[in-house]
Amino acid sequence: MPSACDSLIDDIEDMVSSSDPTPHERQSARKSIMPRFRKKKEPLSQEELHTDSLIPGTQKIWMKTWGCSHNNSDGEYMAGQLAASGYKMTDDPTDADLWVLNSCTVKNPAEDHFRNSIKKAQEQQKKVVVAGCVPQAQPRMDYLKGLSIIGVQQIDRVVEVVDEAIKGHSVRLLGQKKDGGRRLGGARLDLPKIRKNPLIEIISINTGCLNACTYCKTKHARGDLASYSIEELVERARQSFQEGVCEIWLTSEDTGAYGRDIGTDLPTLLWRLVEEIPEGAMLRLGMTNPPYILEHLEEMAKILNHPRVYGFLHVPVQSASDSILMDMKREYCIDDFKKVVDFLKEKVPGVTIATDLICGFPGETEEDFQETVELVKLYRFPSLFINQFYPRPGTPAAKMEQVPAHVKKQRTKELSQLFHSYNPYDHEVGERQHVLVTEESFDAQYYVSHNKFYQQVLVPMRAEFKGKMIEVDIYEAGKHFLKGRPVEDSKPFTASIAAPLQKGEVSGLKQEPMANGFQGPSSSMSSPSHLLIGSYSVDREVLKKLIIGVTLVAAILSYVVEKLYT
């Protein structure tokens, strides 16, 4: 029976007709066939591939930091890590490829500046990474949508976040650092950093606090108290002095509470640090709230009298009204504050007490305000930070009945006028003092130094004075400064035990000889200019060019292969 497909397909033999060429004729014909080649396209240029822009570590970064010395220290650490990984830090925001904006949430104006900077960066087509207390406390704010965020305890991962932001990805790292369930103070203290001033090291001794002030937004970002160990802090101070630092600032949200979470206290830390301070170098203590310094007054007086510790303490009072302090949940009364000030003034003659005041806190009456005025008249604080109250979203104080804006403004003005009505330094004219020179004045006319009580003394700009302890005669006093004339027969004393780093140089990356004769970094990181691969030190710029070249060749080969097979 015929198959159903017989009419469709013949046997293979029957498919060759008599007119078709024989196999021999087909083989002979191949010799005359010319192969046809595809037309080669011009290789893609480096600019067309945008190879360089895809390789993290080759871009320029601009960083802006707002707020306290703790935030400034975080900014220095982030800049150091970025520079150590190959990024170029620039002071020109228009020249940068990416902006790192390190924010402060204490006051509305600071957050407004931060928000405006984000908008400006986006208008200029800059990539943006945000850090600091604002995004940590409120990461879901509308103006932060789509932006990469570095949490306040994640600054050791800034390079990862910036790398991803360069690639166009959004990354958010907001977690807490813990060890066995215990919250840590934050990122390691031995990370690379770029000091804003190579002569000054800012060391954060703890993060967070034990209070729950009703007006404070920082608590939402920094959380509860978490202290660094004494060993970590002493080692950081030791390393700083070895890098030419001659002044150390201790900072935190509340230095007085240091150690309560790890079974130690502030005086114990300070006595250990004092042992490391070279002659001529100085230590400055940070802000401490009254409750946590009261039990240490005797020891604190001894420490503030030490020749290598500034006789200076910042103790915020905020208000002299007990009812307002209760509404603020400050956990002390005005008599506690007065006890601290009176005791230190008696035991540390000449001590400088700085304080903060808030004008127009919710519920503040005229009587409450006048109590604050009387406090200023009593102590005539030489350093006074006067703040008009701003309700911070999400805080209990923002929900309280507010003092009218014009009243807050008037009280702020009245208190400011009182502060400017007296000159706290007039009695020092004619004195001879030793001062440590560390900075340059804003108008670039003087060097800025500080005497034993951390009063600002302006001295002539002579190169040999920078980073030195010198002797001066005080000849003029202003509201916020003294002016000193160098004593002719005295010689500047070098406070640093090593040459300070250059401005912009990364801390912690000095090269040391290795056993095999090669150069290796003193820390686990490599230097900004060289990368350690095995036992070989490779120039970073050469490595970058090599990576770019290899990437370009790979892209071209991939393109050619794709076209040949399509």
C-alpha positions as a printed Julia matrix, in Angstrom:
566×3 Matrix{Float64}:
  0.0    0.0     0.0
  1.43   3.42   -0.94
  2.6    5.57    1.9
  0.69   8.7     2.73
  3.79  10.79    2.06
  4.81   9.26   -1.24
  3.46  12.18   -3.24
  5.38  14.71   -1.16
  8.93  13.42   -0.84
 10.78  11.25   -3.38
 13.6    8.91   -2.48
 16.89  10.71   -2.04
 18.31   9.15   -5.19
 15.41  10.41   -7.3
 15.97  14.03   -6.1
 19.11  14.41   -8.28
 18.16  15.06  -11.89
 20.31  14.45  -14.94
 20.84  18.19  -15.35
 22.42  18.62  -11.91
 26.27  18.82  -11.65
 28.08  15.7   -10.65
 30.06  15.64   -7.36
 33.3   15.96   -9.36
 31.99  19.02  -11.2
 30.93  20.62   -7.88
 34.4   20.11   -6.34
 36.07  21.66   -9.39
 33.78  24.68   -9.28
 34.83  25.59   -5.67
 38.21  26.82   -6.92
 36.57  29.72   -8.7
 34.42  30.86   -5.76
 35.62  34.06   -3.98
 34.68  34.26   -0.29
 32.72  37.39    0.67
 33.95  39.22    3.8
 31.85  41.38    6.09
 32.81  45.03    6.07
 34.75  45.82    9.26
 33.47  48.67   11.34
 35.77  51.16   13.05
 36.61  50.1    16.64
 34.65  51.98   19.31
 36.67  54.71   20.96
 37.18  54.92   24.73
 34.86  57.94   24.81
 32.05  55.98   23.11
 32.37  53.14   25.62
 32.53  55.48   28.61
 34.9   52.96   30.16
 36.45  55.3    32.71
 33.11  56.41   34.12
 32.18  52.81   34.93
 35.23  52.1    37.07
 34.74  53.22   40.7
 37.79  54.78   42.31
 38.71  57.05   39.4
 36.3   59.91   40.16
 36.51  63.17   42.08
 34.56  63.52   45.34
 33.44  66.67   47.14
 32.39  66.38   50.78
 30.4   68.85   52.87
 29.88  68.38   56.62
 27.5   70.25   58.91
 27.24  70.16   62.69
 29.27  69.1    65.7
 32.85  67.9    66.1
 31.59  64.29   66.22
 30.09  64.74   62.76
 33.31  66.41   61.58
 35.3   63.43   62.79
 32.98  61.11   60.83
 33.56  63.27   57.76
 37.34  63.04   58.18
 37.12  59.24   58.36
 34.95  59.01   55.24
 37.28  61.29   53.28
 40.3   59.24   54.34
 38.79  55.94   53.25
 37.71  57.34   49.89
 41.16  58.79   49.23
 42.85  55.55   50.31
 40.74  53.62   47.8
 41.81  55.86   44.93
 39.13  58.57   44.78
 40.35  62.15   44.49
 38.96  64.51   47.13
 38.38  68.0    45.78
 37.5   71.35   47.36
 35.63  72.4    44.22
 32.05  71.06   44.11
 31.66  71.92   40.42
 34.68  69.77   39.57
 33.4   66.73   41.47
 31.62  63.71   39.98
 29.9   62.87   43.26
 28.95  64.82   46.38
 29.0   63.28   49.87
 26.73  65.39   52.09
 27.21  64.74   55.83
 24.21  66.22   57.64
 23.23  67.57   61.06
 19.73  67.3    62.53
 20.09  69.56   65.6
 18.46  72.64   64.03
 16.07  73.35   61.16
 18.51  75.71   59.35
 21.2   73.01   59.16
 18.74  70.55   57.64
 17.5   73.23   55.24
 21.06  73.78   53.99
 21.46  70.03   53.59
 18.21  69.71   51.61
 19.15  72.65   49.37
 22.55  71.09   48.69
 20.89  67.88   47.51
 18.69  69.87   45.15
 21.68  71.84   43.86
 23.64  68.64   43.21
 20.76  67.13   41.28
 20.38  70.29   39.2
 24.06  70.0    38.28
 23.67  66.3    37.38
 25.97  65.24   40.23
 25.68  61.85   41.86
 24.84  62.16   45.58
 25.52  60.11   48.7
 24.07  61.36   51.98
 25.32  60.67   55.5
 24.96  61.96   59.05
 22.06  62.3    61.47
 19.29  63.48   59.12
 19.03  60.38   56.89
 19.78  58.09   59.84
 16.82  59.51   61.78
 14.44  59.97   58.82
 15.52  57.84   55.83
 12.03  57.94   54.31
 11.92  61.7    53.78
 10.66  62.52   50.28
 13.75  64.46   49.3
 15.95  61.43   50.13
 14.14  59.05   47.76
 16.5   57.26   45.41
 19.63  58.47   47.19
 22.33  56.26   48.68
 22.66  56.58   52.47
 25.52  55.86   54.87
 24.35  55.39   58.45
 26.22  57.02   61.32
 27.59  53.62   62.42
 28.4   52.49   58.88
 31.02  55.06   57.89
 33.61  52.28   57.48
 31.62  51.16   54.41
 31.57  54.52   52.66
 33.7   53.21   49.78
 31.19  50.44   49.02
 28.31  52.92   48.98
 30.14  55.43   46.79
 31.25  52.66   44.4
 27.63  51.63   43.9
 26.41  55.22   43.59
 29.0   55.81   40.84
 27.48  52.85   38.97
 24.03  54.39   39.29
 22.78  52.11   42.07
 21.03  53.19   45.27
 22.39  51.65   48.49
 21.27  52.24   52.08
 23.31  51.07   55.07
 21.61  52.11   58.32
 22.33  49.22   60.69
 23.97  49.27   64.12
 27.34  47.73   64.93
 27.11  45.03   67.6
 29.38  42.53   69.27
 27.68  39.62   71.0
 24.45  41.6    71.17
 26.11  44.67   72.71
 25.91  47.87   70.68
 29.33  49.27   69.79
 30.47  52.88   69.64
 30.63  52.75   65.86
 33.22  52.11   63.18
 36.81  51.25   64.12
 38.98  54.15   65.26
 42.05  53.01   63.27
 40.45  53.68   59.88
 42.23  56.03   57.44
 41.17  59.66   57.77
 42.03  63.07   56.35
 42.23  65.59   59.18
 40.76  68.97   58.34
 43.63  70.35   60.39
 46.7   68.05   60.43
 47.58  69.37   63.91
 44.23  68.47   65.52
 42.83  64.98   66.05
 39.12  64.64   66.9
 38.37  61.42   68.78
 34.81  60.28   69.38
 34.86  58.45   72.72
 31.24  57.28   72.58
 28.1   57.7    70.54
 24.55  58.3    71.7
 23.52  59.3    75.21
 21.48  58.29   78.26
 19.02  61.19   78.08
 15.7   61.54   76.26
 15.46  65.33   75.87
 12.09  66.26   74.43
 13.53  68.72   71.88
 16.39  66.55   70.6
 16.4   64.87   67.18
 20.0   63.63   67.47
 18.88  60.87   69.84
 16.81  59.42   66.98
 19.99  59.1    64.91
 22.73  58.3    67.42
 20.64  56.21   69.81
 21.57  55.08   73.31
 25.02  55.3    74.84
 27.71  53.07   73.32
 31.33  53.64   74.4
 34.65  52.71   72.83
 37.07  50.8    75.04
 39.84  52.68   76.83
 42.45  50.61   74.95
 41.03  51.66   71.54
 40.97  55.33   72.52
 44.48  55.34   73.98
 45.84  53.62   70.87
 44.14  56.18   68.62
 45.66  59.04   70.63
 49.09  57.4    70.48
 48.86  57.0    66.7
 47.75  60.62   66.31
 50.75  61.96   68.2
 53.03  59.79   66.05
 51.57  61.59   63.01
 52.47  65.06   64.25
 49.2   65.98   66.0
 49.69  68.4    68.91
 46.08  68.84   70.07
 43.37  66.26   70.7
 39.65  66.98   71.03
 37.47  64.42   72.77
 33.93  64.48   71.45
 30.57  62.74   71.75
 26.92  63.56   72.38
 27.78  63.5    76.12
 31.37  62.87   77.2
 30.36  62.83   80.88
 28.36  59.62   80.36
 31.38  57.83   78.88
 31.92  54.26   80.06
 28.67  53.72   81.96
 27.74  50.99   79.49
 31.08  49.16   79.72
 31.86  49.44   83.42
 34.24  52.41   83.48
 34.04  56.22   83.61
 35.41  59.44   82.11
 38.11  60.22   84.73
 39.61  56.73   84.31
 39.87  57.31   80.54
 41.32  60.81   80.97
 44.08  59.71   83.32
 45.11  57.04   80.82
 45.13  59.56   77.96
 47.15  62.11   79.92
 49.97  59.55   80.12
 50.22  59.64   76.3
 50.26  63.41   75.79
 53.74  64.72   74.85
 55.05  67.84   76.54
 53.64  70.92   74.88
 50.66  69.09   73.36
 47.16  69.61   74.77
 43.9   67.75   75.35
 40.48  69.41   75.1
 37.38  67.86   76.65
 34.05  67.86   74.83
 30.52  68.63   75.95
 29.17  67.02   79.12
 25.71  67.31   80.61
 25.45  68.18   84.34
 23.99  64.89   85.68
 26.94  62.74   84.64
 29.73  65.02   85.81
 28.4   65.72   89.32
 29.78  62.52   90.84
 33.23  63.09   89.28
 33.79  66.74   90.22
 36.85  66.11   92.44
 38.66  64.06   89.78
 37.59  66.38   86.96
 39.07  69.37   88.8
 42.39  67.55   89.14
 42.38  66.66   85.45
 41.49  70.19   84.31
 44.42  71.48   86.4
 46.85  69.19   84.58
 49.34  71.24   82.51
 48.57  69.26   79.33
 44.78  69.53   79.62
 42.89  72.71   78.75
 41.07  74.23   81.74
 37.87  74.28   79.7
 34.53  72.52   79.97
 31.34  72.82   77.9
 28.32  72.21   80.16
 24.98  73.02   78.45
 22.34  74.34   80.84
 19.64  75.21   78.21
 17.45  77.06   80.75
 17.66  78.35   84.31
 14.02  77.52   85.02
 13.42  74.21   86.81
  9.94  73.89   85.29
 11.36  74.26   81.77
 14.19  71.83   82.54
 11.54  69.34   83.67
  9.58  69.79   80.42
 12.84  69.3    78.52
 13.52  66.1    80.54
 17.05  67.29   81.26
 17.3   65.21   84.48
 18.85  67.97   86.62
 17.79  71.17   88.3
 19.45  74.56   88.1
 21.12  74.04   91.48
 22.94  71.0    90.05
 24.32  73.13   87.26
 25.4   75.85   89.68
 27.12  73.28   91.86
 29.22  72.13   88.88
 30.19  75.68   87.89
 30.89  76.91   91.42
 33.01  73.88   92.31
 35.14  74.06   89.15
 35.62  77.82   89.46
 36.9   77.32   92.99
 39.14  74.31   92.31
 40.36  75.32   88.83
 41.12  79.07   89.02
 40.56  80.72   85.65
 38.58  77.78   84.23
 36.46  78.52   81.16
 32.89  77.26   81.39
 30.97  77.37   78.11
 27.22  76.74   78.04
 24.16  76.63   75.75
 20.78  78.32   76.13
 17.48  77.79   74.32
 15.16  80.76   73.98
 11.42  80.21   73.62
 11.06  76.56   74.54
  7.35  75.58   74.57
  5.66  76.82   77.72
  8.45  79.25   78.62
  6.93  82.2    80.49
  8.49  85.62   80.94
  9.37  84.61   84.51
 11.14  81.48   83.22
 13.09  83.56   80.74
 14.15  86.11   83.35
 15.62  83.32   85.47
 17.86  82.49   82.52
 18.8   86.15   82.14
 19.82  86.29   85.81
 21.99  83.18   85.37
 23.95  84.89   82.59
 24.35  88.03   84.68
 25.64  85.92   87.58
 28.31  83.94   85.73
 29.04  86.18   82.7
 29.92  83.14   80.62
 32.82  83.91   78.26
 31.47  81.4    75.73
 27.71  81.26   75.29
 25.72  79.55   72.52
 22.26  81.12   72.27
 19.69  79.22   70.22
 16.17  80.19   69.28
 13.94  77.14   69.74
 13.06  75.23   66.56
 10.53  72.38   66.85
 12.08  69.29   65.28
  9.61  66.93   63.59
  9.0   63.74   65.52
 10.08  65.11   68.9
  7.71  65.52   71.89
  8.5   69.26   72.07
  7.15  69.73   68.55
  3.7   68.69   69.83
  3.72  71.09   72.78
  2.09  74.51   72.71
  4.6   76.8    71.02
  5.8   80.22   72.14
  4.87  82.83   69.48
  7.65  83.37   66.94
  8.0   87.1    67.67
  8.42  86.36   71.4
 11.13  83.77   70.72
 12.9   86.24   68.46
 12.71  89.04   71.03
 14.05  86.84   73.85
 16.91  85.63   71.68
 17.78  89.24   70.87
 17.62  90.31   74.52
 19.89  87.5    75.65
 22.36  88.22   72.84
 22.51  91.87   73.81
 23.23  90.9    77.41
 26.04  88.56   76.31
 27.64  91.31   74.22
 27.4   93.86   77.05
 30.46  92.53   78.89
 34.06  91.72   77.95
 35.26  88.6    79.77
 38.97  88.94   78.9
 39.82  92.54   79.74
 41.56  91.56   83.0
 44.12  89.49   81.09
 45.73  92.4    79.25
 49.33  92.67   80.43
 49.63  88.98   81.33
 52.35  86.68   79.96
 50.92  83.39   78.75
 51.97  80.17   77.02
 49.82  79.41   73.96
 49.64  76.53   71.47
 49.42  77.66   67.81
 47.23  75.38   65.68
 45.17  77.32   63.14
 44.89  80.31   60.82
 42.3   83.04   61.39
 39.38  83.37   58.96
 40.74  86.66   57.61
 44.21  85.07   57.14
 45.79  87.92   59.12
 46.84  85.95   62.23
 47.64  82.52   63.52
 45.12  81.27   66.1
 46.44  79.84   69.35
 44.86  78.94   72.68
 46.07  79.49   76.21
 45.68  77.1    79.14
 41.97  78.0    79.49
 41.25  77.54   75.77
 40.82  81.25   75.18
 41.59  82.27   71.62
 44.83  84.23   71.31
 45.77  85.79   67.96
 49.51  85.89   67.2
 51.61  87.04   64.21
 51.71  84.71   61.2
 55.25  83.37   61.39
 55.86  79.96   59.86
 58.02  78.87   62.78
 55.05  79.26   65.19
 52.68  76.72   63.57
 52.26  73.67   65.78
 54.44  75.21   68.51
 53.95  76.29   72.11
 55.11  79.9    72.37
 55.2   82.58   75.07
 53.31  85.82   74.46
 52.47  89.09   76.21
 48.75  89.9    75.98
 48.3   93.46   74.72
 44.65  93.57   73.57
 41.34  91.93   74.48
 38.18  91.63   72.38
 34.85  89.97   73.01
 35.95  86.59   71.65
 39.74  86.85   71.53
 43.02  88.09   72.96
 46.02  89.33   71.02
 49.5   88.28   72.01
 52.96  89.63   71.18
 55.7   86.94   71.14
 58.27  87.37   73.91
 61.54  88.23   72.19
 63.96  86.05   74.16
 61.73  82.96   74.26
 61.99  80.11   71.76
 59.01  78.22   70.31
 58.66  74.76   71.77
 57.79  71.99   69.33
 54.78  70.19   70.74
 54.65  67.44   68.1
 56.86  64.37   68.49
 56.85  63.88   64.69
 56.43  66.02   61.58
 52.71  66.61   60.96
 51.06  65.2    57.85
 50.54  67.5    54.9
 47.08  68.99   54.42
 44.97  66.41   52.6
 47.33  63.52   53.42
 45.69  60.34   54.66
 46.29  59.35   58.27
 47.34  55.81   59.11
 48.9   54.92   55.75
 52.62  55.56   56.23
 54.88  52.98   54.58
 57.12  50.77   56.72
 59.9   48.39   55.56
 58.8   44.77   55.35
 60.92  41.73   56.09
 61.43  41.01   52.39
 62.65  44.52   51.67
 59.45  45.76   50.02
 57.43  48.67   51.33
 54.17  47.92   53.07
 51.59  50.07   54.85
 51.58  50.37   58.61
 47.87  49.64   58.75
 45.71  47.13   56.95
 45.05  49.65   54.21
 47.44  50.58   51.41
 48.69  54.06   50.67
 46.73  56.53   48.51
 49.3   56.28   45.69
 50.18  52.59   45.88
 48.25  49.36   46.27
 49.81  46.34   47.97
 49.27  43.15   45.92
 50.95  40.22   47.62
 54.37  41.59   48.48
 54.47  44.05   45.57
 53.63  47.73   45.76
 51.77  48.78   42.61
 51.23  52.38   41.54
 47.48  53.07   41.64
 47.47  55.29   38.55
 49.28  52.63   36.52
 46.83  50.02   37.79
 43.85  52.18   36.85
 45.17  52.72   33.31
 45.79  49.0    32.98
 42.24  48.21   34.12
 40.82  50.78   31.7
 42.89  49.34   28.84
 41.9   45.74   29.57
 38.24  46.74   29.88
 38.39  48.62   26.57
 40.01  45.69   24.74
 37.47  43.27   26.21
 34.6   45.49   25.1
 35.97  45.78   21.56
 36.52  42.01   21.28
 33.02  41.35   22.59
 31.61  43.78   20.02
 33.56  42.18   17.12
 32.55  38.64   18.09
 28.91  39.67   18.39
 28.91  41.21   14.88
 30.64  38.2    13.3
 27.96  35.83   14.59
 24.91  37.99   13.84
